[in-house]
Amino acid sequence: MFKNKVIWITGASSGIGKALAIDFSNRGAHLILSSRNQEQLNAVKVLCESNLQTENSILVLPYDAVKEDAIPQLVEQAKNFKGKIDYLINNAGISQRSGVLETEMSTYRKLFDIDVLAPIALTKAVLPIMIKQNSGHIAITSSVAGKLGVPFRTGYCAAKHAVMGFFDALRTEVFQYNIKVSTITPGYIRTNISKNAVKGDGSSFGKVDASIEGGMDVAECAKVIIKGLEKDKPEIPVGIGLEMKLLWLKRLFPKLVFKIMNGQYKKIAKSNQLDV
Ligand SMILES: NC(=O)c1ccc[n+]([C@@H]2O[C@H](COP(=O)([O-])OP(=O)(O)OC[C@H]3O[C@@H](n4cnc5c(N)ncnc54)[C@H](OP(=O)(O)O)[C@@H]3O)[C@@H](O)[C@H]2O)c1
């Protein structure tokens, strides 16, 4: 299914993006790996290369999600790699660990720049290529936080809800070009997400949460995502914790879920090692 497909993954230097790259390389895909840390991307490339089947290959294409001006050249380079882009996986992102009152507006803007506007800009730039091909698949790593309101993540939840709206609407516009859109909604997955999360002043949180520590193994997560993409699933939930049950519970009993989340305030603060 993925053999000789060109798959562009953002946030490929770490966590979910890295695990996706390793798994896709096993399946004979050509990969384009993007994020800021070129050294880490090269290390992921080396890991993937040990899996490569003869024809597939890997392009490291570093980028900073907030540098919108660089996108046209970046997309040109991605297209020139193999002359097509089959999958764009908008996975790069940052989370948040701070209460609303101590979160500066600049931090909310940072979350929206990286988690919302960057994947929108990249998607808009790649779409003409996919429309010309009359084929393609675009994915966005949203979150359970794109479906539920979680304490200490007001900006992250707002950003992940925003991408759910954008990519759901996009699906309705691009199906006519044979382009699929998948939103991925992970629960807690064991990655560096909480370490790299922003505090109220925009600096790094720097700690691993208990909830992340107890989350799903990242290689398992990649497998579930790839299975979902293989089946052209519009929405791909992935996780092992109670948070996954809240997804469907909210559809049936929203008031109950709001109550549960109120009750979670102190528990989440403790798990996130935050003072309240
Ligand atoms: N882990 C979870 O529990 C969880 C749950 C729900 C959703 N998610 C989502 O999953 C996605 C991947 O996160 P992860 O868990 O794998 O965390 P991670 O290990 O911290 O990886 C985040 C990735 O995003 C990249 N990134 C961050 N800022 C960037 C920027 N300005 N420009 C370009 N790339 C940037 C990082 O690369 P560089 O540092 O090299 O730039 C890194 O590769 C995120 O969108 C996150 O919101 C994660």
PDB file of N, CA, C and O in Angstrom, residues 225-260:
ATOM      1  N   ILE A 225      -2.043   4.612  13.614  1.00  0.00           N
ATOM      2  CA  ILE A 225      -2.237   5.723  12.672  1.00  0.00           C
ATOM      3  C   ILE A 225      -2.105   5.215  11.236  1.00  0.00           C
ATOM      4  O   ILE A 225      -2.933   5.533  10.366  1.00  0.00           O
ATOM      5  N   ILE A 226      -1.085   4.411  10.985  1.00  0.00           N
ATOM      6  CA  ILE A 226      -0.843   3.926   9.612  1.00  0.00           C
ATOM      7  C   ILE A 226      -2.004   3.028   9.150  1.00  0.00           C
ATOM      8  O   ILE A 226      -2.453   3.114   8.003  1.00  0.00           O
ATOM      9  N   LYS A 227      -2.515   2.224  10.067  1.00  0.00           N
ATOM     10  CA  LYS A 227      -3.673   1.387   9.727  1.00  0.00           C
ATOM     11  C   LYS A 227      -4.871   2.265   9.345  1.00  0.00           C
ATOM     12  O   LYS A 227      -5.596   1.988   8.396  1.00  0.00           O
ATOM     13  N   GLY A 228      -5.048   3.349  10.108  1.00  0.00           N
ATOM     14  CA  GLY A 228      -6.143   4.282   9.822  1.00  0.00           C
ATOM     15  C   GLY A 228      -5.978   4.946   8.465  1.00  0.00           C
ATOM     16  O   GLY A 228      -6.942   5.096   7.708  1.00  0.00           O
ATOM     17  N   LEU A 229      -4.746   5.331   8.146  1.00  0.00           N
ATOM     18  CA  LEU A 229      -4.487   5.965   6.844  1.00  0.00           C
ATOM     19  C   LEU A 229      -4.715   4.959   5.714  1.00  0.00           C
ATOM     20  O   LEU A 229      -5.265   5.296   4.665  1.00  0.00           O
ATOM     21  N   GLU A 230      -4.303   3.744   5.965  1.00  0.00           N
ATOM     22  CA  GLU A 230      -4.471   2.672   4.973  1.00  0.00           C
ATOM     23  C   GLU A 230      -5.952   2.480   4.620  1.00  0.00           C
ATOM     24  O   GLU A 230      -6.313   2.251   3.486  1.00  0.00           O
ATOM     25  N   LYS A 231      -6.797   2.649   5.642  1.00  0.00           N
ATOM     26  CA  LYS A 231      -8.245   2.468   5.441  1.00  0.00           C
ATOM     27  C   LYS A 231      -8.935   3.773   5.058  1.00  0.00           C
ATOM     28  O   LYS A 231     -10.172   3.832   5.059  1.00  0.00           O
ATOM     29  N   ASP A 232      -8.142   4.841   4.794  1.00  0.00           N
ATOM     30  CA  ASP A 232      -8.703   6.158   4.469  1.00  0.00           C
ATOM     31  C   ASP A 232      -9.694   6.630   5.527  1.00  0.00           C
ATOM     32  O   ASP A 232     -10.730   7.240   5.206  1.00  0.00           O
ATOM     33  N   LYS A 233      -9.399   6.354   6.793  1.00  0.00           N
ATOM     34  CA  LYS A 233     -10.322   6.786   7.852  1.00  0.00           C
ATOM     35  C   LYS A 233     -10.317   8.301   7.964  1.00  0.00           C
ATOM     36  O   LYS A 233      -9.236   8.902   8.050  1.00  0.00           O
ATOM     37  N   PRO A 234     -11.485   8.943   7.977  1.00  0.00           N
ATOM     38  CA  PRO A 234     -11.496  10.400   8.147  1.00  0.00           C
ATOM     39  C   PRO A 234     -10.982  10.826   9.524  1.00  0.00           C
ATOM     40  O   PRO A 234     -10.356  11.862   9.667  1.00  0.00           O
ATOM     41  N   GLU A 235     -11.240  10.017  10.539  1.00  0.00           N
ATOM     42  CA  GLU A 235     -10.800  10.342  11.900  1.00  0.00           C
ATOM     43  C   GLU A 235     -10.098   9.126  12.499  1.00  0.00           C
ATOM     44  O   GLU A 235     -10.637   8.019  12.423  1.00  0.00           O
ATOM     45  N   ILE A 236      -8.925   9.357  13.087  1.00  0.00           N
ATOM     46  CA  ILE A 236      -8.146   8.226  13.619  1.00  0.00           C
ATOM     47  C   ILE A 236      -7.863   8.455  15.111  1.00  0.00           C
ATOM     48  O   ILE A 236      -6.896   9.142  15.474  1.00  0.00           O
ATOM     49  N   PRO A 237      -8.703   7.918  16.003  1.00  0.00           N
ATOM     50  CA  PRO A 237      -8.390   8.018  17.429  1.00  0.00           C
ATOM     51  C   PRO A 237      -7.305   7.001  17.779  1.00  0.00           C
ATOM     52  O   PRO A 237      -7.296   5.895  17.230  1.00  0.00           O
ATOM     53  N   VAL A 238      -6.388   7.376  18.675  1.00  0.00           N
ATOM     54  CA  VAL A 238      -5.325   6.432  19.055  1.00  0.00           C
ATOM     55  C   VAL A 238      -4.894   6.705  20.490  1.00  0.00           C
ATOM     56  O   VAL A 238      -4.568   7.832  20.843  1.00  0.00           O
ATOM     57  N   GLY A 239      -4.929   5.659  21.308  1.00  0.00           N
ATOM     58  CA  GLY A 239      -4.543   5.809  22.712  1.00  0.00           C
ATOM     59  C   GLY A 239      -5.069   4.636  23.505  1.00  0.00           C
ATOM     60  O   GLY A 239      -5.824   3.803  22.973  1.00  0.00           O
ATOM     61  N   ILE A 240      -4.656   4.563  24.777  1.00  0.00           N
ATOM     62  CA  ILE A 240      -5.061   3.413  25.585  1.00  0.00           C
ATOM     63  C   ILE A 240      -5.774   3.821  26.872  1.00  0.00           C
ATOM     64  O   ILE A 240      -6.313   2.990  27.568  1.00  0.00           O
ATOM     65  N   GLY A 241      -5.742   5.096  27.202  1.00  0.00           N
ATOM     66  CA  GLY A 241      -6.240   5.517  28.515  1.00  0.00           C
ATOM     67  C   GLY A 241      -7.731   5.826  28.531  1.00  0.00           C
ATOM     68  O   GLY A 241      -8.420   5.737  27.508  1.00  0.00           O
ATOM     69  N   LEU A 242      -8.197   6.228  29.713  1.00  0.00           N
ATOM     70  CA  LEU A 242      -9.614   6.587  29.902  1.00  0.00           C
ATOM     71  C   LEU A 242     -10.036   7.747  29.007  1.00  0.00           C
ATOM     72  O   LEU A 242     -11.203   7.890  28.645  1.00  0.00           O
ATOM     73  N   GLU A 243      -9.032   8.584  28.645  1.00  0.00           N
ATOM     74  CA  GLU A 243      -9.341   9.760  27.811  1.00  0.00           C
ATOM     75  C   GLU A 243      -9.996   9.352  26.492  1.00  0.00           C
ATOM     76  O   GLU A 243     -10.783  10.110  25.933  1.00  0.00           O
ATOM     77  N   MET A 244      -9.697   8.138  26.020  1.00  0.00           N
ATOM     78  CA  MET A 244     -10.270   7.705  24.740  1.00  0.00           C
ATOM     79  C   MET A 244     -11.778   7.463  24.889  1.00  0.00           C
ATOM     80  O   MET A 244     -12.552   7.681  23.969  1.00  0.00           O
ATOM     81  N   LYS A 245     -12.178   6.994  26.083  1.00  0.00           N
ATOM     82  CA  LYS A 245     -13.606   6.738  26.336  1.00  0.00           C
ATOM     83  C   LYS A 245     -14.386   8.052  26.378  1.00  0.00           C
ATOM     84  O   LYS A 245     -15.556   8.120  26.023  1.00  0.00           O
ATOM     85  N   LEU A 246     -13.698   9.115  26.822  1.00  0.00           N
ATOM     86  CA  LEU A 246     -14.372  10.416  26.919  1.00  0.00           C
ATOM     87  C   LEU A 246     -14.788  10.937  25.543  1.00  0.00           C
ATOM     88  O   LEU A 246     -15.721  11.730  25.429  1.00  0.00           O
ATOM     89  N   LEU A 247     -14.093  10.484  24.502  1.00  0.00           N
ATOM     90  CA  LEU A 247     -14.419  10.961  23.147  1.00  0.00           C
ATOM     91  C   LEU A 247     -15.865  10.642  22.787  1.00  0.00           C
ATOM     92  O   LEU A 247     -16.606  11.492  22.321  1.00  0.00           O
ATOM     93  N   TRP A 248     -16.250   9.384  22.991  1.00  0.00           N
ATOM     94  CA  TRP A 248     -17.640   9.040  22.632  1.00  0.00           C
ATOM     95  C   TRP A 248     -18.624   9.422  23.735  1.00  0.00           C
ATOM     96  O   TRP A 248     -19.774   9.758  23.469  1.00  0.00           O
ATOM     97  N   LEU A 249     -18.126   9.423  24.994  1.00  0.00           N
ATOM     98  CA  LEU A 249     -19.004   9.819  26.106  1.00  0.00           C
ATOM     99  C   LEU A 249     -19.459  11.277  25.920  1.00  0.00           C
ATOM    100  O   LEU A 249     -20.596  11.626  26.209  1.00  0.00           O
ATOM    101  N   LYS A 250     -18.557  12.119  25.399  1.00  0.00           N
ATOM    102  CA  LYS A 250     -18.918  13.529  25.230  1.00  0.00           C
ATOM    103  C   LYS A 250     -20.030  13.706  24.195  1.00  0.00           C
ATOM    104  O   LYS A 250     -20.868  14.593  24.301  1.00  0.00           O
ATOM    105  N   ARG A 251     -20.019  12.836  23.191  1.00  0.00           N
ATOM    106  CA  ARG A 251     -21.073  12.938  22.163  1.00  0.00           C
ATOM    107  C   ARG A 251     -22.444  12.615  22.756  1.00  0.00           C
ATOM    108  O   ARG A 251     -23.442  13.221  22.410  1.00  0.00           O
ATOM    109  N   LEU A 252     -22.450  11.630  23.684  1.00  0.00           N
ATOM    110  CA  LEU A 252     -23.732  11.188  24.250  1.00  0.00           C
ATOM    111  C   LEU A 252     -24.135  12.006  25.470  1.00  0.00           C
ATOM    112  O   LEU A 252     -25.299  12.341  25.642  1.00  0.00           O
ATOM    113  N   PHE A 253     -23.162  12.293  26.332  1.00  0.00           N
ATOM    114  CA  PHE A 253     -23.463  12.953  27.614  1.00  0.00           C
ATOM    115  C   PHE A 253     -22.491  14.106  27.858  1.00  0.00           C
ATOM    116  O   PHE A 253     -21.618  14.027  28.740  1.00  0.00           O
ATOM    117  N   PRO A 254     -22.616  15.193  27.090  1.00  0.00           N
ATOM    118  CA  PRO A 254     -21.630  16.277  27.236  1.00  0.00           C
ATOM    119  C   PRO A 254     -21.551  16.855  28.651  1.00  0.00           C
ATOM    120  O   PRO A 254     -20.466  17.121  29.161  1.00  0.00           O
ATOM    121  N   LYS A 255     -22.738  16.991  29.331  1.00  0.00           N
ATOM    122  CA  LYS A 255     -22.711  17.599  30.666  1.00  0.00           C
ATOM    123  C   LYS A 255     -21.917  16.735  31.652  1.00  0.00           C
ATOM    124  O   LYS A 255     -21.208  17.235  32.515  1.00  0.00           O
ATOM    125  N   LEU A 256     -22.064  15.427  31.478  1.00  0.00           N
ATOM    126  CA  LEU A 256     -21.343  14.501  32.357  1.00  0.00           C
ATOM    127  C   LEU A 256     -19.832  14.679  32.162  1.00  0.00           C
ATOM    128  O   LEU A 256     -19.062  14.720  33.129  1.00  0.00           O
ATOM    129  N   VAL A 257     -19.416  14.820  30.915  1.00  0.00           N
ATOM    130  CA  VAL A 257     -17.982  14.965  30.643  1.00  0.00           C
ATOM    131  C   VAL A 257     -17.454  16.301  31.195  1.00  0.00           C
ATOM    132  O   VAL A 257     -16.361  16.355  31.765  1.00  0.00           O
ATOM    133  N   PHE A 258     -18.267  17.370  31.104  1.00  0.00           N
ATOM    134  CA  PHE A 258     -17.822  18.647  31.690  1.00  0.00           C
ATOM    135  C   PHE A 258     -17.627  18.479  33.202  1.00  0.00           C
ATOM    136  O   PHE A 258     -16.664  18.984  33.775  1.00  0.00           O
ATOM    137  N   LYS A 259     -18.535  17.718  33.832  1.00  0.00           N
ATOM    138  CA  LYS A 259     -18.429  17.468  35.280  1.00  0.00           C
ATOM    139  C   LYS A 259     -17.154  16.680  35.589  1.00  0.00           C
ATOM    140  O   LYS A 259     -16.421  16.995  36.512  1.00  0.00           O
ATOM    141  N   ILE A 260     -16.930  15.639  34.787  1.00  0.00           N
ATOM    142  CA  ILE A 260     -15.725  14.809  34.992  1.00  0.00           C
ATOM    143  C   ILE A 260     -14.483  15.687  34.879  1.00  0.00           C
ATOM    144  O   ILE A 260     -13.568  15.611  35.694  1.00  0.00           O
TER     145      ILE A 260
END
